[in-house]
Coordinates of C-alpha atoms in Angstrom, one line a residue:
Chain U
X1 CA -9.9 6.5 9.4
X2 CA -7.6 9.5 8.7
X3 CA -9.0 12.5 6.9
X4 CA -7.8 12.5 3.3
X5 CA -7.6 15.4 0.9
X6 CA -10.8 16.0 -1.0
X7 CA -9.0 16.7 -4.3
X8 CA -5.6 15.8 -5.7
X9 CA -3.4 16.8 -8.6
X10 CA -2.3 13.9 -10.8
X11 CA 0.8 14.6 -12.8
X12 CA 0.9 12.4 -15.8
X13 CA 4.6 11.5 -16.4
X14 CA 4.1 8.8 -19.1
X15 CA 5.2 10.8 -22.1
X16 CA 8.6 11.6 -20.5
X17 CA 9.5 9.4 -17.6
X18 CA 7.5 6.5 -19.1
X19 CA 8.8 6.6 -22.6
X20 CA 12.4 7.7 -22.0
X21 CA 13.8 4.2 -21.7
X22 CA 12.0 2.7 -24.7
X23 CA 14.7 1.3 -26.9
X24 CA 12.8 1.8 -30.2
X25 CA 12.3 5.5 -31.1
X26 CA 8.7 6.5 -30.6
X27 CA 7.6 8.7 -33.5
X28 CA 7.1 12.3 -32.6
X29 CA 3.5 12.1 -33.9
X30 CA 2.8 9.3 -31.5
X31 CA 4.2 11.3 -28.6
X32 CA 2.1 14.3 -29.6
X33 CA -1.1 12.2 -29.9
X34 CA -0.5 10.7 -26.5
X35 CA 0.0 14.1 -24.9
X36 CA -3.1 15.5 -26.6
X37 CA -5.2 12.5 -25.5
X38 CA -4.0 13.1 -21.9
X39 CA -4.7 16.8 -22.1
X40 CA -8.2 16.1 -23.3
X41 CA -8.6 13.6 -20.4
X42 CA -8.2 16.5 -18.1
X43 CA -4.7 16.2 -16.5
X44 CA -3.7 19.5 -14.9
X45 CA 0.0 18.7 -15.4
X46 CA 1.8 16.6 -18.0
X47 CA 5.5 15.8 -18.0
X48 CA 5.9 16.2 -21.7
X49 CA 9.6 16.1 -22.7
X50 CA 13.2 16.2 -21.7
X51 CA 15.8 18.7 -22.9
X52 CA 18.7 16.4 -22.3
X53 CA 21.5 15.6 -24.7
X54 CA 20.3 13.2 -27.4
X55 CA 23.6 11.4 -26.9
X56 CA 22.3 10.3 -23.4
X57 CA 18.6 9.9 -24.0
X58 CA 18.0 9.5 -27.8
X59 CA 14.4 8.8 -27.2
X60 CA 13.8 12.4 -26.0
X61 CA 15.7 14.0 -28.9
X62 CA 12.5 15.5 -30.3
X63 CA 11.5 17.5 -27.3
X64 CA 11.2 20.7 -29.2
X65 CA 9.1 19.2 -31.9
X66 CA 6.8 17.5 -29.3
X67 CA 6.3 20.8 -27.4
X68 CA 5.7 22.7 -30.6
X69 CA 3.2 20.1 -31.9
X70 CA 0.9 19.5 -28.9
X71 CA -2.4 21.2 -28.5
X72 CA -2.1 22.7 -25.0
X73 CA -5.2 22.7 -22.8
X74 CA -5.9 26.1 -21.2
X75 CA -4.8 26.0 -17.5
X76 CA -2.8 22.8 -17.8
X77 CA 0.9 22.8 -17.2
X78 CA 3.5 21.1 -19.4
X79 CA 6.7 20.2 -17.6
X80 CA 10.1 19.3 -19.1
X81 CA 13.2 17.9 -17.7
X82 CA 16.3 20.1 -17.8
X83 CA 19.6 18.7 -16.6
X84 CA 21.6 22.0 -17.3
X85 CA 21.5 25.5 -18.7
X86 CA 21.4 24.2 -22.3
X87 CA 18.4 22.2 -21.4
X88 CA 16.8 25.2 -19.8
X89 CA 17.3 27.2 -23.0
X90 CA 15.5 24.5 -24.9
X91 CA 12.7 24.5 -22.3
X92 CA 12.3 28.3 -22.5
X93 CA 12.3 28.3 -26.3
X94 CA 9.6 25.6 -26.2
X95 CA 7.5 27.6 -23.7
X96 CA 7.5 25.0 -21.0
X97 CA 5.4 25.9 -18.0
X98 CA 7.7 24.1 -15.5
X99 CA 11.2 22.7 -15.5
X100 CA 12.2 19.7 -13.6
X101 CA 15.6 19.4 -11.9
X102 CA 16.7 16.4 -10.0
X103 CA 19.0 14.9 -7.4
X104 CA 19.3 11.6 -5.5
X105 CA 18.8 11.2 -1.8
X106 CA 21.5 8.4 -2.1
X107 CA 25.1 9.4 -2.1
X108 CA 26.1 6.1 -3.8
X109 CA 23.5 6.7 -6.6
X110 CA 24.7 10.2 -7.2
X111 CA 28.4 9.1 -7.3
X112 CA 27.6 6.1 -9.6
X113 CA 25.3 7.9 -11.9
X114 CA 26.7 11.4 -12.3
X115 CA 30.1 11.0 -10.6
X116 CA 29.6 13.7 -8.0
X117 CA 28.2 14.2 -4.5
X118 CA 24.5 14.9 -3.9
X119 CA 25.5 18.4 -2.7
X120 CA 27.5 19.1 -5.9
X121 CA 24.8 17.7 -8.1
X122 CA 22.3 20.2 -6.7
X123 CA 24.8 23.0 -6.7
X124 CA 25.0 22.6 -10.4
X125 CA 21.4 23.5 -10.8
X126 CA 21.8 27.0 -9.2
X127 CA 22.2 28.9 -12.5
X128 CA 19.4 26.8 -14.1
X129 CA 17.0 27.7 -11.2
X130 CA 18.0 31.3 -11.3
X131 CA 17.4 31.6 -15.0
X132 CA 14.1 29.8 -14.7
X133 CA 13.0 32.1 -12.0
X134 CA 14.1 35.1 -14.0
X135 CA 12.0 33.8 -16.9
X136 CA 9.0 33.2 -14.7
X137 CA 8.9 29.5 -15.2
X138 CA 7.9 27.1 -12.4
X139 CA 10.6 24.8 -10.9
X140 CA 10.0 21.3 -9.6
X141 CA 12.7 19.4 -7.8
X142 CA 12.7 15.6 -8.0
X143 CA 14.3 13.6 -5.1
X144 CA 15.1 10.2 -6.5
X145 CA 15.9 7.1 -4.4
X146 CA 14.0 8.6 -1.5
X147 CA 13.0 5.1 -0.2
X148 CA 16.0 3.0 -1.2
X149 CA 18.9 2.8 -3.6
X150 CA 20.0 0.0 -6.0
X151 CA 23.6 0.5 -4.8
X152 CA 23.6 1.5 -1.1
X153 CA 20.3 -0.1 -0.1
X154 CA 18.9 1.9 2.9
X155 CA 18.5 5.6 2.4
X156 CA 18.2 7.6 5.7
X157 CA 15.2 9.8 6.0
X158 CA 17.6 12.6 7.0
X159 CA 19.1 12.4 3.5
X160 CA 15.7 13.0 1.9
X161 CA 15.1 15.9 4.2
X162 CA 18.5 17.3 3.3
X163 CA 17.8 17.2 -0.5
X164 CA 14.4 18.7 0.0
X165 CA 16.0 21.6 1.9
X166 CA 18.5 22.1 -0.9
X167 CA 15.8 22.2 -3.5
X168 CA 13.7 24.6 -1.3
X169 CA 16.7 26.9 -1.1
X170 CA 16.9 26.9 -5.0
X171 CA 13.4 28.2 -5.0
X172 CA 11.5 25.0 -6.1
X173 CA 7.8 25.5 -6.3
X174 CA 7.1 21.8 -6.0
X175 CA 9.2 18.9 -4.8
X176 CA 8.5 15.3 -5.5
X177 CA 9.6 12.5 -3.3
X178 CA 10.4 9.6 -5.6
X179 CA 10.7 5.9 -5.0
X180 CA 12.8 5.3 -8.0
X181 CA 13.2 1.5 -7.5
X182 CA 9.8 0.9 -5.9
X183 CA 11.1 -0.6 -2.6
X184 CA 9.2 1.6 -0.2
X185 CA 6.4 0.4 1.9
X186 CA 3.6 2.2 3.7
X187 CA 5.2 2.7 7.1
X188 CA 8.3 4.3 5.5
X189 CA 6.0 6.5 3.4
X190 CA 4.5 7.8 6.7
X191 CA 7.9 8.4 8.2
X192 CA 9.4 10.2 5.1
X193 CA 6.5 12.5 4.6
X194 CA 6.2 13.2 8.3
X195 CA 9.8 14.4 8.1
X196 CA 9.8 16.3 4.9
X197 CA 6.5 18.2 5.7
X198 CA 8.4 19.8 8.6
X199 CA 10.8 21.5 6.1
X200 CA 8.6 22.1 3.1
X201 CA 4.9 22.9 2.7
X202 CA 2.8 19.8 2.5
X203 CA 0.6 21.2 -0.3
X204 CA 3.7 21.5 -2.6
X205 CA 5.1 18.1 -2.0
X206 CA 4.3 15.2 -4.3
X207 CA 4.6 11.4 -4.2
X208 CA 6.2 9.6 -7.2
X209 CA 5.9 5.9 -6.7
X210 CA 6.9 2.9 -8.6
X211 CA 5.1 -0.4 -8.6
X212 CA 8.1 -2.6 -8.9
X213 CA 7.2 -4.6 -5.8
X214 CA 3.4 -3.9 -6.1
X215 CA 3.5 -1.4 -3.3
X216 CA 2.6 1.8 -5.1
X217 CA -1.1 2.1 -4.4
X218 CA -0.6 1.2 -0.7
X219 CA 2.1 3.9 -0.6
X220 CA -0.1 6.5 -2.2
X221 CA -2.8 5.7 0.3
X222 CA -0.4 6.1 3.1
X223 CA 0.8 9.4 1.6
X224 CA -2.9 10.6 1.3
X225 CA -3.1 9.9 5.0
X226 CA -0.2 12.3 5.5
X227 CA -2.2 14.9 3.6
X228 CA -0.1 14.7 0.4
X229 CA -2.3 15.8 -2.5
X230 CA 0.0 15.6 -5.6
X231 CA 0.9 12.3 -7.2
X232 CA 2.8 11.2 -10.3
X233 CA 1.5 8.4 -12.4
X234 CA 2.2 7.0 -15.8
X235 CA -0.5 6.0 -18.3
X236 CA -0.6 2.2 -18.9
X237 CA 2.3 1.9 -16.4
X238 CA 4.7 3.1 -19.1
X239 CA 8.3 2.8 -18.0
X240 CA 10.0 -0.3 -16.7
X241 CA 12.5 -0.6 -14.0
X242 CA 16.0 -0.1 -15.4
X243 CA 17.4 -2.0 -12.3
X244 CA 15.4 -5.1 -12.7
X245 CA 14.7 -6.2 -16.3
X246 CA 11.1 -7.3 -16.9
X247 CA 10.0 -5.7 -13.6
X248 CA 7.3 -3.1 -13.3
X249 CA 8.2 0.6 -13.1
X250 CA 6.0 3.7 -12.7
X251 CA 2.6 3.2 -11.0
X252 CA -0.1 3.1 -13.7
X253 CA -2.3 6.2 -13.9
X254 CA -5.5 4.2 -14.4
X255 CA -4.9 2.3 -11.1
X256 CA -4.3 5.6 -9.3
X257 CA -7.5 7.2 -10.7
X258 CA -9.5 4.1 -9.8
X259 CA -8.3 4.5 -6.3
X260 CA -9.1 8.2 -6.1
X261 CA -12.6 7.7 -7.7
X262 CA -13.3 5.0 -5.1
X263 CA -12.2 7.3 -2.3
X264 CA -14.3 10.1 -3.6
X265 CA -11.3 12.3 -4.2
X266 CA -11.6 14.7 -7.1
X267 CA -8.9 14.6 -9.8
X268 CA -10.6 16.3 -12.7
X269 CA -9.4 13.5 -14.9
X270 CA -11.7 11.2 -16.9
X271 CA -10.7 7.6 -16.3
X272 CA -12.3 6.2 -19.5
X273 CA -10.3 8.5 -21.7
X274 CA -7.1 7.6 -19.9
X275 CA -7.8 3.9 -20.4
X276 CA -8.2 4.7 -24.1
X277 CA -5.0 6.6 -24.1
X278 CA -3.2 3.7 -22.4
X279 CA -4.6 1.3 -25.0
X280 CA -3.4 3.6 -27.8
X281 CA 0.2 4.0 -26.5
X282 CA 0.6 0.3 -25.5
X283 CA -0.4 -0.7 -29.0
X284 CA 1.7 2.0 -30.6
X285 CA 4.9 0.9 -29.0
X286 CA 4.0 -2.8 -28.9
X287 CA 4.0 -3.3 -25.2
X288 CA 1.6 -5.1 -22.9
X289 CA -0.5 -2.7 -21.0
X290 CA 0.9 -2.7 -17.4
X291 CA -2.2 -1.1 -15.8
X292 CA -4.3 -3.6 -13.9
X293 CA -7.3 -1.3 -13.9
X294 CA -6.6 -0.4 -17.6
X295 CA -6.6 -4.1 -18.6
X296 CA -9.7 -4.9 -16.5
X297 CA -11.7 -2.0 -18.0
X298 CA -10.6 -2.8 -21.5
X299 CA -11.5 -6.4 -21.0
X300 CA -14.9 -5.4 -19.7
X301 CA -15.5 -3.1 -22.6
X302 CA -14.4 -5.9 -25.0
X303 CA -16.8 -8.4 -23.5
X304 CA -19.7 -5.8 -23.5
X305 CA -18.9 -5.3 -27.2
X306 CA -19.0 -9.0 -27.8
X307 CA -22.4 -9.4 -26.1
X308 CA -23.9 -6.4 -28.0
Chain R
X1 CA -0.6 6.6 11.8
X2 CA -3.0 3.9 12.9
X3 CA -1.7 1.1 15.1
X4 CA -1.4 -2.0 13.0
X5 CA -1.4 -5.6 14.1
X6 CA 2.2 -6.8 15.0
X7 CA 1.6 -10.2 13.4
X8 CA -0.7 -11.5 10.7
X9 CA -1.8 -14.9 9.4
X10 CA -1.3 -15.3 5.7
X11 CA -3.6 -18.0 4.2
X12 CA -2.0 -19.2 1.0
X13 CA -4.9 -20.0 -1.4
X14 CA -3.0 -20.6 -4.7
X15 CA -3.2 -24.4 -4.8
X16 CA -7.0 -24.2 -4.7
X17 CA -8.4 -20.8 -5.5
X18 CA -5.5 -20.0 -7.8
X19 CA -5.4 -23.2 -9.8
X20 CA -9.1 -24.0 -10.0
X21 CA -9.7 -22.1 -13.2
X22 CA -6.7 -23.4 -15.1
X23 CA -8.0 -25.0 -18.3
X24 CA -5.1 -27.5 -18.7
X25 CA -5.1 -30.1 -15.9
X26 CA -2.2 -29.5 -13.5
X27 CA -0.6 -32.8 -12.7
X28 CA -1.2 -34.0 -9.1
X29 CA 2.5 -34.2 -8.5
X30 CA 2.9 -30.6 -9.4
X31 CA 0.1 -29.6 -7.0
X32 CA 1.7 -31.6 -4.3
X33 CA 5.1 -30.1 -4.8
X34 CA 3.6 -26.6 -4.8
X35 CA 1.9 -27.2 -1.5
X36 CA 5.0 -28.8 0.0
X37 CA 7.1 -25.8 -1.0
X38 CA 4.5 -23.5 0.5
X39 CA 4.4 -25.6 3.7
X40 CA 8.2 -25.4 4.0
X41 CA 8.1 -21.6 3.4
X42 CA 6.1 -21.4 6.7
X43 CA 2.5 -20.7 5.8
X44 CA 0.3 -21.4 8.8
X45 CA -2.6 -22.2 6.6
X46 CA -2.9 -23.5 3.0
X47 CA -6.1 -23.8 1.0
X48 CA -5.1 -27.1 -0.6
X49 CA -8.0 -28.7 -2.5
X50 CA -11.7 -28.7 -3.3
X51 CA -14.0 -31.6 -2.8
X52 CA -16.5 -30.4 -5.4
X53 CA -17.9 -32.5 -8.3
X54 CA -15.3 -33.0 -11.0
X55 CA -18.1 -32.3 -13.4
X56 CA -18.1 -28.7 -12.2
X57 CA -14.4 -28.2 -11.5
X58 CA -12.3 -30.9 -13.3
X59 CA -9.1 -29.2 -12.2
X60 CA -9.8 -30.1 -8.6
X61 CA -10.8 -33.8 -9.3
X62 CA -7.6 -35.0 -7.6
X63 CA -8.3 -33.5 -4.2
X64 CA -8.1 -36.8 -2.3
X65 CA -4.7 -37.7 -4.0
X66 CA -3.3 -34.2 -3.3
X67 CA -4.3 -34.3 0.4
X68 CA -2.9 -37.8 0.7
X69 CA 0.4 -36.9 -1.0
X70 CA 1.4 -33.7 0.7
X71 CA 3.9 -33.6 3.6
X72 CA 2.0 -31.7 6.3
X73 CA 3.9 -29.3 8.4
X74 CA 3.3 -29.6 12.1
X75 CA 1.0 -26.9 13.3
X76 CA -0.1 -25.8 9.8
X77 CA -3.7 -26.1 8.7
X78 CA -4.8 -27.5 5.4
X79 CA -8.2 -26.3 4.2
X80 CA -10.5 -27.6 1.6
X81 CA -13.6 -26.3 -0.1
X82 CA -16.8 -28.3 0.5
X83 CA -19.9 -27.3 -1.3
X84 CA -22.1 -30.1 0.2
X85 CA -22.2 -33.2 2.4
X86 CA -20.6 -35.3 -0.2
X87 CA -17.7 -32.8 -0.3
X88 CA -17.5 -32.9 3.5
X89 CA -17.2 -36.7 3.5
X90 CA -14.3 -36.4 1.1
X91 CA -12.8 -33.7 3.3
X92 CA -13.1 -35.8 6.4
X93 CA -11.7 -38.8 4.7
X94 CA -8.7 -36.7 3.6
X95 CA -8.2 -35.4 7.1
X96 CA -8.7 -31.8 6.2
X97 CA -8.1 -29.4 9.2
X98 CA -10.7 -26.9 8.0
X99 CA -13.6 -26.9 5.6
X100 CA -14.6 -23.8 3.6
X101 CA -18.2 -23.0 2.9
X102 CA -19.3 -20.0 0.9
X103 CA -22.0 -17.6 0.0
X104 CA -22.3 -14.4 -1.9
X105 CA -23.2 -11.0 -0.4
X106 CA -24.9 -10.3 -3.7
X107 CA -28.4 -11.6 -4.4
X108 CA -27.9 -11.3 -8.2
X109 CA -24.7 -13.3 -8.0
X110 CA -26.3 -16.0 -5.9
X111 CA -29.3 -16.3 -8.3
X112 CA -27.2 -16.3 -11.4
X113 CA -24.6 -18.8 -10.1
X114 CA -26.5 -21.3 -7.9
X115 CA -30.0 -20.4 -8.8
X116 CA -31.2 -19.7 -5.2
X117 CA -31.3 -16.8 -2.8
X118 CA -28.4 -16.0 -0.5
X119 CA -30.4 -17.2 2.5
X120 CA -31.2 -20.5 0.8
X121 CA -27.6 -21.0 -0.3
X122 CA -26.4 -20.7 3.3
X123 CA -29.2 -22.8 4.7
X124 CA -28.0 -25.7 2.6
X125 CA -24.7 -25.6 4.5
X126 CA -26.4 -26.4 7.9
X127 CA -25.9 -30.1 7.7
X128 CA -22.4 -29.7 6.4
X129 CA -21.5 -27.4 9.3
X130 CA -23.1 -29.7 11.8
X131 CA -21.2 -32.7 10.6
X132 CA -18.0 -30.8 10.5
X133 CA -18.5 -29.6 14.1
X134 CA -19.3 -33.2 15.1
X135 CA -16.0 -34.3 13.5
X136 CA -14.1 -31.5 15.2
X137 CA -13.1 -29.8 12.0
X138 CA -12.8 -26.1 11.8
X139 CA -15.2 -24.2 9.5
X140 CA -14.4 -21.1 7.5
X141 CA -17.2 -19.1 5.8
X142 CA -16.3 -17.2 2.7
X143 CA -18.4 -14.1 1.8
X144 CA -17.9 -13.5 -1.9
X145 CA -18.8 -10.3 -3.8
X146 CA -18.5 -8.3 -0.6
X147 CA -17.3 -5.2 -2.4
X148 CA -19.2 -5.4 -5.6
X149 CA -20.9 -7.8 -8.0
X150 CA -20.4 -8.5 -11.7
X151 CA -24.2 -8.6 -12.2
X152 CA -25.8 -6.1 -9.7
X153 CA -22.8 -3.7 -9.3
X154 CA -23.2 -2.2 -5.8
X155 CA -23.4 -4.5 -2.9
X156 CA -24.8 -2.9 0.3
X157 CA -22.6 -3.2 3.4
X158 CA -25.7 -4.5 5.2
X159 CA -25.8 -7.5 2.9
X160 CA -22.2 -8.4 3.9
X161 CA -23.1 -8.1 7.5
X162 CA -26.2 -10.3 7.0
X163 CA -24.1 -13.1 5.4
X164 CA -21.5 -12.8 8.2
X165 CA -24.2 -13.2 10.8
X166 CA -25.6 -16.3 9.0
X167 CA -22.1 -17.8 8.9
X168 CA -21.6 -17.0 12.5
X169 CA -24.9 -18.8 13.3
X170 CA -23.6 -21.8 11.5
X171 CA -20.6 -21.9 13.9
X172 CA -17.9 -20.6 11.6
X173 CA -14.6 -20.3 13.3
X174 CA -13.3 -17.8 10.7
X175 CA -15.0 -15.7 8.1
X176 CA -13.4 -14.1 5.1
X177 CA -14.7 -11.0 3.4
X178 CA -13.9 -11.5 -0.3
X179 CA -13.6 -9.0 -3.1
X180 CA -14.3 -11.5 -5.8
X181 CA -14.0 -9.1 -8.7
X182 CA -11.4 -6.7 -7.2
X183 CA -13.5 -3.6 -7.4
X184 CA -13.2 -2.4 -3.8
X185 CA -11.2 0.6 -2.7
X186 CA -9.7 1.6 0.6
X187 CA -12.6 3.7 1.9
X188 CA -15.1 0.9 1.3
X189 CA -12.7 -1.5 3.0
X190 CA -12.8 0.7 6.1
X191 CA -16.6 0.8 6.0
X192 CA -17.2 -2.9 5.5
X193 CA -14.8 -4.0 8.2
X194 CA -16.1 -1.4 10.6
X195 CA -19.5 -2.9 10.1
X196 CA -18.7 -6.6 10.2
X197 CA -16.4 -6.3 13.3
X198 CA -19.6 -5.2 15.1
X199 CA -21.2 -8.6 14.6
X200 CA -18.2 -11.0 14.5
X201 CA -14.8 -11.0 16.4
X202 CA -12.2 -8.9 14.5
X203 CA -9.5 -11.5 15.2
X204 CA -11.4 -14.2 13.3
X205 CA -12.2 -12.1 10.2
X206 CA -10.0 -12.2 7.2
X207 CA -9.6 -10.2 4.0
X208 CA -9.6 -11.9 0.6
X209 CA -8.6 -9.3 -2.0
X210 CA -8.2 -9.4 -5.7
X211 CA -5.9 -7.2 -7.7
X212 CA -8.0 -6.8 -10.8
X213 CA -7.9 -3.0 -10.6
X214 CA -4.6 -2.9 -8.8
X215 CA -6.2 -2.1 -5.4
X216 CA -5.4 -5.1 -3.4
X217 CA -2.4 -3.9 -1.4
X218 CA -4.0 -0.5 -0.6
X219 CA -7.1 -2.5 0.5
X220 CA -5.0 -4.8 2.7
X221 CA -3.3 -1.8 4.2
X222 CA -6.8 -0.2 5.0
X223 CA -7.9 -3.5 6.5
X224 CA -4.8 -3.6 8.7
X225 CA -5.8 -0.2 9.9
X226 CA -9.1 -1.8 11.0
X227 CA -7.1 -4.3 13.0
X228 CA -7.7 -7.2 10.6
X229 CA -4.9 -9.7 11.0
X230 CA -5.7 -12.6 8.5
X231 CA -5.2 -12.2 4.8
X232 CA -5.6 -14.5 1.8
X233 CA -3.0 -14.4 -1.0
X234 CA -2.1 -16.5 -4.0
X235 CA 1.5 -17.3 -4.8
X236 CA 2.6 -15.8 -8.2
X237 CA -0.9 -14.2 -8.3
X238 CA -2.3 -17.5 -9.5
X239 CA -5.9 -17.2 -10.6
X240 CA -7.2 -14.8 -13.2
X241 CA -10.5 -13.0 -13.1
X242 CA -13.2 -15.1 -14.7
X243 CA -15.3 -11.9 -15.3
X244 CA -12.6 -10.1 -17.3
X245 CA -10.4 -12.2 -19.5
X246 CA -6.8 -11.3 -19.3
X247 CA -7.3 -9.3 -16.1
X248 CA -5.5 -10.0 -12.8
X249 CA -7.2 -12.0 -10.1
X250 CA -6.0 -12.9 -6.6
X251 CA -3.5 -10.7 -4.9
X252 CA 0.0 -12.2 -5.2
X253 CA 1.4 -13.6 -1.9
X254 CA 4.9 -12.2 -2.6
X255 CA 3.5 -8.6 -2.8
X256 CA 1.6 -9.1 0.4
X257 CA 4.7 -10.5 2.2
X258 CA 6.8 -7.6 0.9
X259 CA 4.3 -5.2 2.4
X260 CA 4.2 -7.0 5.8
X261 CA 8.0 -7.2 5.9
X262 CA 8.2 -3.5 5.2
X263 CA 5.7 -2.8 7.9
X264 CA 7.6 -4.9 10.4
X265 CA 4.5 -7.2 10.8
X266 CA 5.4 -10.8 11.5
X267 CA 4.1 -13.6 9.2
X268 CA 6.4 -16.5 9.9
X269 CA 6.7 -17.0 6.1
X270 CA 10.0 -16.8 4.2
X271 CA 9.6 -14.5 1.2
X272 CA 12.5 -16.0 -0.7
X273 CA 11.1 -19.5 -0.6
X274 CA 7.7 -18.2 -1.7
X275 CA 9.3 -16.4 -4.7
X276 CA 10.9 -19.7 -5.6
X277 CA 7.6 -21.5 -5.3
X278 CA 6.0 -18.9 -7.5
X279 CA 8.7 -19.3 -10.1
X280 CA 8.2 -23.1 -9.9
X281 CA 4.4 -23.0 -10.4
X282 CA 4.5 -20.3 -13.1
X283 CA 6.9 -22.3 -15.2
X284 CA 5.1 -25.6 -14.5
X285 CA 1.8 -24.3 -15.8
X286 CA 3.3 -22.0 -18.5
X287 CA 2.0 -18.7 -17.2
X288 CA 3.6 -15.4 -16.7
X289 CA 4.3 -14.7 -13.0
X290 CA 1.7 -12.2 -11.9
X291 CA 3.5 -11.1 -8.8
X292 CA 5.3 -7.8 -9.1
X293 CA 7.5 -8.4 -6.1
X294 CA 8.1 -11.9 -7.3
X295 CA 9.2 -10.7 -10.8
X296 CA 11.4 -8.0 -9.3
X297 CA 13.1 -10.4 -6.9
X298 CA 13.6 -13.0 -9.5
X299 CA 15.1 -10.4 -11.9
X300 CA 17.4 -9.2 -9.2
X301 CA 18.6 -12.7 -8.4
X302 CA 19.1 -13.3 -12.2
X303 CA 21.2 -10.2 -12.6
X304 CA 23.2 -11.0 -9.5
X305 CA 23.9 -14.5 -11.0
X306 CA 25.0 -12.9 -14.3
X307 CA 27.4 -10.6 -12.4
X308 CA 28.9 -13.4 -10.4

């Protein structure tokens, strides 16, 4: 059995990545309560908002209000997505601890989604990264489509490595390798992380997995075996897959925590409180809870209450 | 990266383990069509029926009709559950290729469910196993609650080893280590299989995982790392968890096949046909498809059809 990390950092991305595709606007107060519950549960890092044009992502239009309204936990980092300099200004005004910039490892995805090459898309972040550095704000780079693309299918490992190197050159403090459409499996996870750890420090790489094909936890386990110790997860599995209607998206935080607890890997996060937060947000937005562990633990609690 | 098996046997348990807890009786013709679809998809082994008193499991009352009605694929094995000698008679009359006998690794579970000790419960199978051997029928022993028990919680690894040894003494050809309530995680999977492979041949041990807490695929991956090459799975994730209403039960076959395909491990089973079979049975019994890969692949096919 491979030696696994003894502690990991779980980045809770539900409030931003999870909610951003919700059609119905989620009230600012609900977003704030969700983040506050997650902060209390102990997450060291919450992806809290996006400073993107409300024309593109209306759900995230209240980023400034959300950031102003949350009760920040001492020591925790609150990250926001910033697609451009205007977004960065919003992030700085909101006292974000970390900005998130992004690029695809798939040329076809980049062309179809932002109408430019991968190289150009990352080049555009140069002034954003410089201004963030000057302001003393952390930068995270997100490499989407690292395990496959809805348009071109296969994504070469070399493309992932290339984007990681470009983000490293921009001064990224952390880089996440994202399986945007959830098609990766454990062998590929080993291959990708083996390659990217050669060009960027292992301890600053994270895994962002989607559960679209049910593979996320096996992939996280494979990444742990590669010594990766930062993982993204979304409470209640918030966030569907925009490329397959009705399919599952982000891996559920509860399932990830259940795995880490079972492996004896420290997270600093209280699973019970996360289960409650997942129940809260699922009910608030009228969605089925997509966390298997969440559902099972809630059902257990329910039956215990009925027996009492 | 650990060396994994190059080929595995997937035992499809949906028609028996998956359907047995369905409240509404599933018509015999539907059961037969499901099994025939699975046979055509290439499964080397299908758990097809249960010869148990219809008083206890009314859903399985038509075992003889099901076994008589299916179109068996040359070389494939059709297994049936036999709780006693009467069940064995039914199994032999139905020309089952393999009988399944069972025992819990949890003393509390055994006492609560069948009102006797583990040792007594397995002792009762002695005449069944002898008669099966005499008839030249294969015997599989199923060790339930190998990773935890709804009543006693922790289940010692030594208890699992003990039941495996008892089944081995009965002449079992294959023994499955079952996580009945889905509470196991990858580290425990390594520990349990490391222990049981010391007392029974690795190549005749199988893993039966439930996805109640979302852990099944990570557990299967860990078992592969232990050299385990037989896995149970249930098409469309048929079969809920009787101990947590609304929670997930058996791991979905589609998700397991997606993993194996990604790992380059041969199964001999065609995923597309399994996805179709999963869609068929989910619609037939009016249940949501519980396979993540199944849902994603069906959604992809649907959107491809809409674009065409």
